[in-house]
Tab-separated table of C-alpha atoms in Angstrom:
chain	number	residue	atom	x	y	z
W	1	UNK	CA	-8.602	20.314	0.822
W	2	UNK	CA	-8.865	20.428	4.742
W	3	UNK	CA	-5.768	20.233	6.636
W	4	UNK	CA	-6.212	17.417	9.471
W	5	UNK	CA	-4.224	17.500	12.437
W	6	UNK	CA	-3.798	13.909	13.792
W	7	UNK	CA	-6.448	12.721	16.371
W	8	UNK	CA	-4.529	12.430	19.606
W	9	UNK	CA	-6.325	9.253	20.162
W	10	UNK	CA	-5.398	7.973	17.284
W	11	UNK	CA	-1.849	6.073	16.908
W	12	UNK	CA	0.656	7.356	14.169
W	13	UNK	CA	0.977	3.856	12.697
W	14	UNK	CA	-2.053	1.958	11.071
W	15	UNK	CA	-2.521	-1.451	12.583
W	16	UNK	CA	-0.835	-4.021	10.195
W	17	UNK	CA	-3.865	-6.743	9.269
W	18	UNK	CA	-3.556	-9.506	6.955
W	19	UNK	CA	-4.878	-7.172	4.109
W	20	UNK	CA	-2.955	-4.318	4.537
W	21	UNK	CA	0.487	-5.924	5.395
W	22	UNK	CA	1.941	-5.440	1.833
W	23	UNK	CA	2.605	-8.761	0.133
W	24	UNK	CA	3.594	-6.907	-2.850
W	25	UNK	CA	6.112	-3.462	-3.535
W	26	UNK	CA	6.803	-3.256	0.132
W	27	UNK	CA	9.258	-0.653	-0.242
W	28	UNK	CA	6.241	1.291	-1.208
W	29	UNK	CA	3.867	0.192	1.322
W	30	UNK	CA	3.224	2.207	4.718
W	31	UNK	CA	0.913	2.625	7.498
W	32	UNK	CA	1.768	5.905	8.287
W	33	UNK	CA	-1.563	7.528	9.475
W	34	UNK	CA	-0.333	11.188	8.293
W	35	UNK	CA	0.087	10.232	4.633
W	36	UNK	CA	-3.223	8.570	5.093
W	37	UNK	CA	-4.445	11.769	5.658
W	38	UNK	CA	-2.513	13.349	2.992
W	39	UNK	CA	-3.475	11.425	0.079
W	40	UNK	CA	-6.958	11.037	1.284
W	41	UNK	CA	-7.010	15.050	1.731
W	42	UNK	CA	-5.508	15.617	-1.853
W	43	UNK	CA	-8.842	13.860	-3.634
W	44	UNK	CA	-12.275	13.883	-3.532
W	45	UNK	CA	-13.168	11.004	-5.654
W	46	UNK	CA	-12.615	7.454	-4.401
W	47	UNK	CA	-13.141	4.187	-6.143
W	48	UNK	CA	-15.385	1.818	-4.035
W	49	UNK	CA	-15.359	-1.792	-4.216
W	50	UNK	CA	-18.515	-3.667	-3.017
W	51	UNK	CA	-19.768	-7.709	-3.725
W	52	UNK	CA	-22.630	-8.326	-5.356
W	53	UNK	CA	-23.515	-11.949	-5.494
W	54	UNK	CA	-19.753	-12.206	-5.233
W	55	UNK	CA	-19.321	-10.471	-7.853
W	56	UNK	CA	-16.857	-6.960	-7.763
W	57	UNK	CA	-18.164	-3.876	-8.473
W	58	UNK	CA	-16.381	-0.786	-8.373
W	59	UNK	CA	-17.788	2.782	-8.522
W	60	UNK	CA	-16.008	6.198	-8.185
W	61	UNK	CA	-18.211	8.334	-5.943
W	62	UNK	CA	-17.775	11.820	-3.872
W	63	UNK	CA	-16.052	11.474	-0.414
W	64	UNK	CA	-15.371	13.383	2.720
W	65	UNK	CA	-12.628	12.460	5.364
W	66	UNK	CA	-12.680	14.014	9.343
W	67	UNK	CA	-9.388	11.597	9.522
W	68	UNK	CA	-11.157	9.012	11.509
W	69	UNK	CA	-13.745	8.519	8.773
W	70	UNK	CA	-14.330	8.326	5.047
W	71	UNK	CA	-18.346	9.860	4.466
W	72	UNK	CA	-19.681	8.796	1.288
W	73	UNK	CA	-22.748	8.994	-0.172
W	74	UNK	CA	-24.934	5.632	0.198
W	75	UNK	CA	-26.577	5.582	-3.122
W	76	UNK	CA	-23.988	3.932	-4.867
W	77	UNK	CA	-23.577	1.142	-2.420
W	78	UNK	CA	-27.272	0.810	-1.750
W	79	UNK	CA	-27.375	-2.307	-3.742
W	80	UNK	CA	-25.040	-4.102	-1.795
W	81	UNK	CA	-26.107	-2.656	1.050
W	82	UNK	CA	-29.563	-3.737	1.012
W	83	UNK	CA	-28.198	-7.266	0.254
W	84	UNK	CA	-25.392	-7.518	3.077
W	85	UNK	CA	-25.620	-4.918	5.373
W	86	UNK	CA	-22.890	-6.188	7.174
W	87	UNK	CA	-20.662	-6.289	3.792
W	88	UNK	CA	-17.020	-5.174	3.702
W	89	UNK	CA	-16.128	-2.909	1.346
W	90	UNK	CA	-12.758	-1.357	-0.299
W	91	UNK	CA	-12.578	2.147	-1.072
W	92	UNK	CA	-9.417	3.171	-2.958
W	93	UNK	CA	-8.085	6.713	-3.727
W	94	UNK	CA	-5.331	7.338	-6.378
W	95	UNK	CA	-3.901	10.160	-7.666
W	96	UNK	CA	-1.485	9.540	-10.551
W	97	UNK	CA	1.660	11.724	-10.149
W	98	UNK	CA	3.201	10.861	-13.857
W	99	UNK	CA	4.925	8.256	-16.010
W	100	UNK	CA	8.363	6.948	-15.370
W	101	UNK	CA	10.327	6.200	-18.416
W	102	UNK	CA	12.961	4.175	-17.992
W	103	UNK	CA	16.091	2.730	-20.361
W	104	UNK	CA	14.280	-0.501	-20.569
W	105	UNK	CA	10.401	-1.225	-21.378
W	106	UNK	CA	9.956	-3.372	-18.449
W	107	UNK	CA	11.026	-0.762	-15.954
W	108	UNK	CA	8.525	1.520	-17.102
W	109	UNK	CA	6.390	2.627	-14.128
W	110	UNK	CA	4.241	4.815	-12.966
W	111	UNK	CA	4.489	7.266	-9.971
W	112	UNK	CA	1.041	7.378	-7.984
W	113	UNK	CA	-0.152	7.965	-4.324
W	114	UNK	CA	-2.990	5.595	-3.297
W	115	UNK	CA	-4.932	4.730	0.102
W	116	UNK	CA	-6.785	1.779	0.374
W	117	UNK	CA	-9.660	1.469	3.306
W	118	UNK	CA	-11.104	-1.716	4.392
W	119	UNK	CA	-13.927	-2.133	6.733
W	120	UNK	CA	-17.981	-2.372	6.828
W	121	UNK	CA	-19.951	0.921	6.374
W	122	UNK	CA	-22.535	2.420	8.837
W	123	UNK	CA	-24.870	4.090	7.527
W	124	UNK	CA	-25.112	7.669	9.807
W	125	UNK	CA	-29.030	8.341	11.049
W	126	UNK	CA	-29.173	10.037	13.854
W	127	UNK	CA	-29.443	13.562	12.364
W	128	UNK	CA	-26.612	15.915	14.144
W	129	UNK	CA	-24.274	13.210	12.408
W	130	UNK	CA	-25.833	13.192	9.412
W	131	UNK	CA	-25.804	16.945	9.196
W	132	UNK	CA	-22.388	17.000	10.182
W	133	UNK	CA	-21.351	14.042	7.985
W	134	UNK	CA	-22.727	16.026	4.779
W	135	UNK	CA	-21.276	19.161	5.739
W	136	UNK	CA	-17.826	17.581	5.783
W	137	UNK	CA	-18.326	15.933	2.778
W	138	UNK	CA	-19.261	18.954	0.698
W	139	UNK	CA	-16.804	21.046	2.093
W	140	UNK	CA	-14.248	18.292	1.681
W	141	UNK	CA	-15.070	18.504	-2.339
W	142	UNK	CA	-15.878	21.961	-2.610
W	143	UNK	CA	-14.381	24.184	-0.064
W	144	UNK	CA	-16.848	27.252	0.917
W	145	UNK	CA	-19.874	26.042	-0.282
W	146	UNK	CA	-21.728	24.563	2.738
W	147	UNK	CA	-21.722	28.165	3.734
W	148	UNK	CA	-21.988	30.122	0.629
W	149	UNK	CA	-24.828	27.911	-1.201
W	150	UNK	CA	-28.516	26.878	-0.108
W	151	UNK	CA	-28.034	24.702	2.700
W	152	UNK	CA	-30.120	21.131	2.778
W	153	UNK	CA	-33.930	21.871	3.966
W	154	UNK	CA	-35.443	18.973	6.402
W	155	UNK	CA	-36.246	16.389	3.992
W	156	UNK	CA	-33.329	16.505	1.589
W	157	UNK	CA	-31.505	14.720	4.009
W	158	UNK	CA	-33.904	12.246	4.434
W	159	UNK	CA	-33.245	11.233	0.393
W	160	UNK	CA	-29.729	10.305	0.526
W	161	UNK	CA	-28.142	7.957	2.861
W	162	UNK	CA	-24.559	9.077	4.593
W	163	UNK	CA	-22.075	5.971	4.984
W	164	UNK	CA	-19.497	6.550	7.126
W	165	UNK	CA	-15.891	4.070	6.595
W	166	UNK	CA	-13.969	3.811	9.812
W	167	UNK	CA	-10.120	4.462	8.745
W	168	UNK	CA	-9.038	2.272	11.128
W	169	UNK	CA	-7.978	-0.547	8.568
W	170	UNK	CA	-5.983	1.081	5.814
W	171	UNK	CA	-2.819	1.194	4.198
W	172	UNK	CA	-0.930	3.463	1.749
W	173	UNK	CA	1.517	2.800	-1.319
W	174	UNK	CA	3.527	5.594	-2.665
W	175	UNK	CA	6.320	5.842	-5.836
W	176	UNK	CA	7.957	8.758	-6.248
W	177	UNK	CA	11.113	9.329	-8.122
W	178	UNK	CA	12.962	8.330	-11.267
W	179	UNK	CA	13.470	5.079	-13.274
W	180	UNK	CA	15.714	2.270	-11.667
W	181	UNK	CA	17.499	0.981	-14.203
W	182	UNK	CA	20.314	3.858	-14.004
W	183	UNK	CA	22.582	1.578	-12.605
W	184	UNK	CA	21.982	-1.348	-15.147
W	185	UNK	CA	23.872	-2.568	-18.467
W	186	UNK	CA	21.085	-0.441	-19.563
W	187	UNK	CA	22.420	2.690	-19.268
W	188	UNK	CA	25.295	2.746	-21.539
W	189	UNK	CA	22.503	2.395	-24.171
W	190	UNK	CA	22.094	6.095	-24.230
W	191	UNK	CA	18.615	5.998	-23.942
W	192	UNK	CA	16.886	9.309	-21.855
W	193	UNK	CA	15.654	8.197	-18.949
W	194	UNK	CA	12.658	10.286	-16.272
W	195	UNK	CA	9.815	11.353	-15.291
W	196	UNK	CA	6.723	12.931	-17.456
W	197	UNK	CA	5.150	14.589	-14.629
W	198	UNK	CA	1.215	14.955	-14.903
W	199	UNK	CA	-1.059	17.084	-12.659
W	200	UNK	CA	-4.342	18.110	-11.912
W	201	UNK	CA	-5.585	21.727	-12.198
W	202	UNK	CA	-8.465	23.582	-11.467
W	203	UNK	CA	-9.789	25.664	-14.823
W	204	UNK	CA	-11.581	29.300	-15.072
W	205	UNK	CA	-15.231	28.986	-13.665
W	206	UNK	CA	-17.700	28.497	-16.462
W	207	UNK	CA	-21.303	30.122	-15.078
W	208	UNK	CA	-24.179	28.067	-15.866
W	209	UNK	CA	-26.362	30.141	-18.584
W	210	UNK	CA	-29.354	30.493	-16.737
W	211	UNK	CA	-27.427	32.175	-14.352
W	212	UNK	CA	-28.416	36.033	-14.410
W	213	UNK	CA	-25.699	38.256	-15.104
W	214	UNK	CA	-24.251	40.168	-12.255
W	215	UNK	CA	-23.842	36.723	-10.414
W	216	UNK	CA	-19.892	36.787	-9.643
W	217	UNK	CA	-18.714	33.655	-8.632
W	218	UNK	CA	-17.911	33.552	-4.390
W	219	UNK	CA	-14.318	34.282	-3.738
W	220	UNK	CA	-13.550	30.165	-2.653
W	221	UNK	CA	-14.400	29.367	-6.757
W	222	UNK	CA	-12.209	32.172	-7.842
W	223	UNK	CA	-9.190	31.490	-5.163
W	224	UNK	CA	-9.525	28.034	-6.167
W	225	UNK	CA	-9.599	27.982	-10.057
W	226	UNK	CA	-6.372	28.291	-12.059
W	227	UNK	CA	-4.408	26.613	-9.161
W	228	UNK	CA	-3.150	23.066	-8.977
W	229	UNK	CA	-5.533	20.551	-7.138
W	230	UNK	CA	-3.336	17.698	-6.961
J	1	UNK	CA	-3.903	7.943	-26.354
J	2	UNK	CA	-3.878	5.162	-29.551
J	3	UNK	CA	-7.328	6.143	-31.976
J	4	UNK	CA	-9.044	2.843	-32.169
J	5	UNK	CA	-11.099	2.379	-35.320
J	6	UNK	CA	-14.491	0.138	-34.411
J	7	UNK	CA	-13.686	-3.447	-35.196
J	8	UNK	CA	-16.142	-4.142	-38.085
J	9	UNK	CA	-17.291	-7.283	-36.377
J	10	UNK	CA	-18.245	-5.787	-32.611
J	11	UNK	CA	-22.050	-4.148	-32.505
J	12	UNK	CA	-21.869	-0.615	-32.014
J	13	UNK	CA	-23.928	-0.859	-28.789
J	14	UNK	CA	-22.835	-3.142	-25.983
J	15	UNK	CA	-24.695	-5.503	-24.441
J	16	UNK	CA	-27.323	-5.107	-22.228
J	17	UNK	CA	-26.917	-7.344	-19.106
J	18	UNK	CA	-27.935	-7.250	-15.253
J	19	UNK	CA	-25.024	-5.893	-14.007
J	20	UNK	CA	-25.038	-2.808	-16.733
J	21	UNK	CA	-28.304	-2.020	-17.226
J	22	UNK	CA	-28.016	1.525	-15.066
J	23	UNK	CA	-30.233	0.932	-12.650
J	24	UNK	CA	-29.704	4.098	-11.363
J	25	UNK	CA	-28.489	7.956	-13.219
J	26	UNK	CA	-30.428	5.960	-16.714
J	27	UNK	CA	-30.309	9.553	-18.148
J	28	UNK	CA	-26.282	9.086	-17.686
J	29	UNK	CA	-25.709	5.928	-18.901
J	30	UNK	CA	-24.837	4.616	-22.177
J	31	UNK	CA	-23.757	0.961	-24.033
J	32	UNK	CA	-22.381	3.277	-26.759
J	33	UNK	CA	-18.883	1.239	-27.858
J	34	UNK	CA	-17.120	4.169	-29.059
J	35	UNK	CA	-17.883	6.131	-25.716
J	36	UNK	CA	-16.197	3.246	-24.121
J	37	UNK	CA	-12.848	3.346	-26.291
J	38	UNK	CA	-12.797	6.557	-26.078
J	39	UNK	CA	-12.939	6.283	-22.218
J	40	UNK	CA	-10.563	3.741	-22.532
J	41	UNK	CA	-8.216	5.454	-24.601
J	42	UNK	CA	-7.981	9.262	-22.603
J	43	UNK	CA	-6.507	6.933	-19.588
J	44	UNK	CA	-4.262	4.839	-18.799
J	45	UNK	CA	-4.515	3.682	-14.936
J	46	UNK	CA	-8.053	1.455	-13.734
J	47	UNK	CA	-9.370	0.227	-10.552
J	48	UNK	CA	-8.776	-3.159	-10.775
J	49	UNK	CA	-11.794	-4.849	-8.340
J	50	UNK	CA	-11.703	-8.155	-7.423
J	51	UNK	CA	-12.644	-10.608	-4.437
J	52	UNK	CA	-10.754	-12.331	-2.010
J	53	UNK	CA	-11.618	-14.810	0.293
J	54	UNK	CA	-14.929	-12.751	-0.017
J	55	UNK	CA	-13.561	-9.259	0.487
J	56	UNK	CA	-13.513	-6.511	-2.332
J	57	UNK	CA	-10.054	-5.361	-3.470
J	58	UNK	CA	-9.546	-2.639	-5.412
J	59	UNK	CA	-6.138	-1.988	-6.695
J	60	UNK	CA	-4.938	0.855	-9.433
J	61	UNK	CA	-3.148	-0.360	-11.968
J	62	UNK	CA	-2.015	0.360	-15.583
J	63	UNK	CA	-4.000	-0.583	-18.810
J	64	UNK	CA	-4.281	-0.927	-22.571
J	65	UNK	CA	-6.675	-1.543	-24.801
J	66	UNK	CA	-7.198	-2.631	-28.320
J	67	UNK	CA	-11.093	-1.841	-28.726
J	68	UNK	CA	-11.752	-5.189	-28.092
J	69	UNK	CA	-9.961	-6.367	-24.779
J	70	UNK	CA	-8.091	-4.541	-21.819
J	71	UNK	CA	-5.044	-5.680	-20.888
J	72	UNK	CA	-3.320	-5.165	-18.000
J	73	UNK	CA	-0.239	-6.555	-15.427
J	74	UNK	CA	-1.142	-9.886	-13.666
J	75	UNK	CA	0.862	-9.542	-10.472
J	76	UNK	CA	-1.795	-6.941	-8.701
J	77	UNK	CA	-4.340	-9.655	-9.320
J	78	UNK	CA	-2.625	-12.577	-8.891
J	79	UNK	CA	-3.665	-13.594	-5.095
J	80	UNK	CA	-6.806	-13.904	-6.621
J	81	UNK	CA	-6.391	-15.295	-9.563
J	82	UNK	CA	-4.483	-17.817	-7.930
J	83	UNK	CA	-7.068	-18.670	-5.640
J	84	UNK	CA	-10.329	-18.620	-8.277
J	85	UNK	CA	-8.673	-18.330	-11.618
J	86	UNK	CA	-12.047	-17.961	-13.239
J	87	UNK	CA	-13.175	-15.489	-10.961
J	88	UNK	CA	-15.046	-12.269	-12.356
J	89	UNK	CA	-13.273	-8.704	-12.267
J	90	UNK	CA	-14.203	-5.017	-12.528
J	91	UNK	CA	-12.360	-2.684	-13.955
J	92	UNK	CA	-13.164	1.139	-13.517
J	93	UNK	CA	-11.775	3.790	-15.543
J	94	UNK	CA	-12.851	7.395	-14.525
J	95	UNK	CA	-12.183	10.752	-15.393
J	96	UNK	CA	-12.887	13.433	-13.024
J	97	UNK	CA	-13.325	16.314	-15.139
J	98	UNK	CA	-14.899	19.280	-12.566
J	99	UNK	CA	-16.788	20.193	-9.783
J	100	UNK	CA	-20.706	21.255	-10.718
J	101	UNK	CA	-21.669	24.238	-8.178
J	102	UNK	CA	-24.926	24.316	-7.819
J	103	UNK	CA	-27.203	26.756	-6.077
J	104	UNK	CA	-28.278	24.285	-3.198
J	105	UNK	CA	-25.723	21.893	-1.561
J	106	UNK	CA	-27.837	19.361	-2.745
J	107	UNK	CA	-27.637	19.395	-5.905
J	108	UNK	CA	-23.627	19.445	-6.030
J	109	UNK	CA	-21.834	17.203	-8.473
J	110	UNK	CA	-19.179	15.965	-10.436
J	111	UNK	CA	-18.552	15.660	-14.118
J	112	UNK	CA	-16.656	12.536	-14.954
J	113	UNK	CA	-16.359	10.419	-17.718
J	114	UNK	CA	-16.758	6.318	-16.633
J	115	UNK	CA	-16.233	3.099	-18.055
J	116	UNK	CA	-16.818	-0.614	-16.388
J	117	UNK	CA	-15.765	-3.278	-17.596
J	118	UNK	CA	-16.777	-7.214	-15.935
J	119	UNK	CA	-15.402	-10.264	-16.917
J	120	UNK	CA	-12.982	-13.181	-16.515
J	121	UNK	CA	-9.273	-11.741	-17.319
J	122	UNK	CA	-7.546	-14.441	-19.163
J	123	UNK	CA	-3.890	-15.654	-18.402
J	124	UNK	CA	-2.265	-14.747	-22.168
J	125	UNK	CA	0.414	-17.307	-22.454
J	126	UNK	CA	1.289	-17.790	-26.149
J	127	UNK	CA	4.252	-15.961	-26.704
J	128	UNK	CA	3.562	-13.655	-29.522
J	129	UNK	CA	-0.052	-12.607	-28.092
J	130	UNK	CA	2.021	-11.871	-25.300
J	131	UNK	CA	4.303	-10.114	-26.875
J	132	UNK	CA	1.910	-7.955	-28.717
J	133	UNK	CA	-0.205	-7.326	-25.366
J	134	UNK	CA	2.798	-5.768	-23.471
J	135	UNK	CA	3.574	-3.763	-26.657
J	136	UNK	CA	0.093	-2.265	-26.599
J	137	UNK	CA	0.200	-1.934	-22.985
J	138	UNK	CA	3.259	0.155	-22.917
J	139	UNK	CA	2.284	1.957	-25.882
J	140	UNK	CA	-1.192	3.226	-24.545
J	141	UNK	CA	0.119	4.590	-21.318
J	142	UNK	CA	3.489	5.319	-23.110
J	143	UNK	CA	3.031	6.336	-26.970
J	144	UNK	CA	6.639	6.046	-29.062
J	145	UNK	CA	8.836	4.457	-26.034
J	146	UNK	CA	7.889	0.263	-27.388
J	147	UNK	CA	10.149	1.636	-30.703
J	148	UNK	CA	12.873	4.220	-28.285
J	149	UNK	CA	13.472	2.379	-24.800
J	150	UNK	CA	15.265	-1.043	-24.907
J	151	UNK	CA	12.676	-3.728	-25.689
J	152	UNK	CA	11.971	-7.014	-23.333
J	153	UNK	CA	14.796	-9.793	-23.696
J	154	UNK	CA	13.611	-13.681	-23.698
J	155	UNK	CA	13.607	-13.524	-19.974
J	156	UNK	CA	11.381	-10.398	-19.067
J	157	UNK	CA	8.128	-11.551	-20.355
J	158	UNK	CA	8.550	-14.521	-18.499
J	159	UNK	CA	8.616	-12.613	-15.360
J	160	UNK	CA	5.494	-10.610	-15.782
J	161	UNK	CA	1.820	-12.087	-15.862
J	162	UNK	CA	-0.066	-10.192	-18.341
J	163	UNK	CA	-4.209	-10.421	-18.609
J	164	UNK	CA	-6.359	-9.910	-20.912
J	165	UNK	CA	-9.889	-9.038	-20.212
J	166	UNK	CA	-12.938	-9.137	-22.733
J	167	UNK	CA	-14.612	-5.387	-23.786
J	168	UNK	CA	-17.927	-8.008	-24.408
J	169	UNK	CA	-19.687	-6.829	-21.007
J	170	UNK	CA	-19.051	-3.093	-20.257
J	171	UNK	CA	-21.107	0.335	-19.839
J	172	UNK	CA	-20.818	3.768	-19.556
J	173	UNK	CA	-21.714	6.709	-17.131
J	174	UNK	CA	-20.923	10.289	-18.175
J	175	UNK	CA	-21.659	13.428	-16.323
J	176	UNK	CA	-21.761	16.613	-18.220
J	177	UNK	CA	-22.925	20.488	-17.935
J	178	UNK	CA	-23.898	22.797	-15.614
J	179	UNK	CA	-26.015	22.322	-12.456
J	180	UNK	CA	-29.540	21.187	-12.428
J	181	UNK	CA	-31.228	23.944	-10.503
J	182	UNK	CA	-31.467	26.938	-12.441
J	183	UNK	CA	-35.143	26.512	-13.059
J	184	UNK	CA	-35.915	25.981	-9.207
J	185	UNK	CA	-36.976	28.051	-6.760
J	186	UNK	CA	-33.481	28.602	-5.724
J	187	UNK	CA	-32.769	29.753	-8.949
J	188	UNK	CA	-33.891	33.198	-7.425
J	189	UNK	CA	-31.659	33.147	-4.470
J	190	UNK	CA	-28.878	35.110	-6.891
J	191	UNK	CA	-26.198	32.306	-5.863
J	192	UNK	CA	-23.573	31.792	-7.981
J	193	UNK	CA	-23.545	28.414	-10.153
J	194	UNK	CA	-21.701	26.860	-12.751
J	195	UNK	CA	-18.378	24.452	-13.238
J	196	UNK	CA	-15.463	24.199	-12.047
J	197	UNK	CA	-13.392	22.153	-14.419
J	198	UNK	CA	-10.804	19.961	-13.728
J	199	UNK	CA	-8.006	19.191	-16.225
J	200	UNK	CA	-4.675	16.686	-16.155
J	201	UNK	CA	-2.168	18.168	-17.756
J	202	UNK	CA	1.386	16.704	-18.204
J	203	UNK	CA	4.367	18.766	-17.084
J	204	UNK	CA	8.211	19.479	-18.093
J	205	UNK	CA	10.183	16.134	-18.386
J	206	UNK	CA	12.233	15.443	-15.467
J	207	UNK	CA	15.716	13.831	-16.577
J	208	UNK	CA	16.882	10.470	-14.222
J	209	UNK	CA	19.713	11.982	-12.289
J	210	UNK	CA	22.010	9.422	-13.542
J	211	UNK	CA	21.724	10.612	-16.951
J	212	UNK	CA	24.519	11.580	-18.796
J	213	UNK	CA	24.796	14.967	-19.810
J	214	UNK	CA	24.095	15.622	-23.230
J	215	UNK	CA	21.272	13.092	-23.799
J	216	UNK	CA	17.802	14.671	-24.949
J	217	UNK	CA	14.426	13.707	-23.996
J	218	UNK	CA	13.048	11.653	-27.327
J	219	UNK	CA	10.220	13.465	-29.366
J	220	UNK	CA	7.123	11.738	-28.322
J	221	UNK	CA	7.813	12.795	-24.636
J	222	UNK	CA	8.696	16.418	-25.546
J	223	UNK	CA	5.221	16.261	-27.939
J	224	UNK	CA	3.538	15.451	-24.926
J	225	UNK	CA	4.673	17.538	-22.416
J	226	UNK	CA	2.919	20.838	-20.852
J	227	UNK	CA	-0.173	19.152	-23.062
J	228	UNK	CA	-3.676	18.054	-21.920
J	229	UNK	CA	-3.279	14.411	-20.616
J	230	UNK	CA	-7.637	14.592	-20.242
């Protein structure tokens, strides 16, 4: 995923708004732009929340981040779109880290990274954006390929709609570590107590069949396969 | 990840409303009940989506399911259900499971495996429901640690809200196979197309620090580990 260095307009702290300030788990909490950036860099798949007839609905869709923005493809929000245009969203990312197993049941816990982004989508039309916009979105999700693969032609553009998310509202809650019940009457029980870590890799490349032989696969699918993605 | 059996009484295909009729991707969608549990079961963390003071929230958080309801922690939803107790949820459960290369940009994609799930969660109270909800809870994201790790006393349920939310009104997306455009005219372009898969695997079990020497990791957490998670 793309390293971002911080914007140098940008402050190091997100602004603390009434959804963002923590209620809950605030030792977990933070507003730390650079693990913002992290988290949102580790992923490419985000969870949006939109209201529909005030109704939730949450879809996981492709998205790109240039660490003032989240791009995302407007299909999946085109619904909600068309019926509020002016419509705040959420768009979560998560990536579970493993399982915490502690003496006791009820400490049992999860470790997880997550960024949450609030704010009201604009959808990107002027077409340098737009071209830029998709570019950082593939390349965000697959490293390589804007230059490697058939680039868009004039009108593909023109069939899918670009969002972009400010990140200006946005907050991030983090658990790492072990169980904390190693101090409790609980541990004289004798009861193994840690972490099950889990992880995300990348496989072997599988070539489509119609593929004709010969094809290799470009050297950012090879690097990339058989390493750890997150 | 608990095998659920279909409960004799539930139709094998869910049903069909407004909200999961796949208006869009029809070709990916399905009301198929056992894609669902099975969904369900390869998981064990959603995207909780709900609405506040007309603002989507979408929150991770852990599940389990019996084939018949999900049920999950009420504290990340409890600002809302607080203020609209009968107010409707979505629950997302996706698997990201690889990258599709395709010979244009445009036709890029993901596999992933997705469930949604709407309804009205409902506050489970009586004490042996309760009881029996947390069990399942733990055990989904936690198989063999309800019977090893010290179980709740009298006062821990009390502490802990736990929801249950109807399988009645769910659907399906699934994303499969290789890219769609080896039978375009960039088919001839010799790029290189296929998958990249993405796996979760779980790693080496990390003892809590404070452990005392000499006490083993139990054997449903050695099973499990350097295994496929999904």
């Amino acid at each position: 995923m793309a390293e971002h260095q911080l914007p140098a307009a940008l402050p190091a702290e997100l602004p603390r708004t009434d959804r963002t300030r923590h209620r809950r788990l605030r030792e977990q909490g933070s507003l730390d732009r650079a693990e913002l950036n992290a988290i949102l860099d580790a992923g490419f798949v985000c969870h949006l929340g939109v209201v529909l007839d005030g109704v939730p609905m949450v879809v996981p869709t492709v998205y790109g981040s240039d660490g003032r923005h989240l791009y995302f493809h407007g299909s999946v929000a085109s619904r909600s779109l068309v019926a509020a245009p002016e419509a705040m969203v959420c768009v979560t990312v998560t990536h579970v880290d493993g399982l915490v197993l502690a003496r006791s049941v009820f400490e049992h816990g999860v470790n997880y990274r997550c960024a949450m982004v609030y704010g009201v989508p604009r959808p990107v039309t002027d077409p340098d954006e737009k071209s830029a916009g998709l570019r950082l979105l593939t390349e965000h999700a697959t490293p390589g390929q804007w230059e490697y693969a058939r680039r868009p032609n004039r009108k593909e553009p023109a069939a899918t709609a670009l969002l972009a998310l400010s990140l200006d509202e946005a907050s991030v809650k983090i658990r790492t570590g072990g169980p904390d019940d190693g101090d409790s009457p609980d541990a004289a029980l004798g009861i193994w107590a840690g972490v099950l870590p889990l992880h995300s890799h990348w496989g072997e490349p599988e070539p489509d069949p119609l593929l004709p032989s010969g094809v290799q696969p470009p050297p950012q699918v090879v690097a990339r396969s058989n390493t750890r993605a997150w």
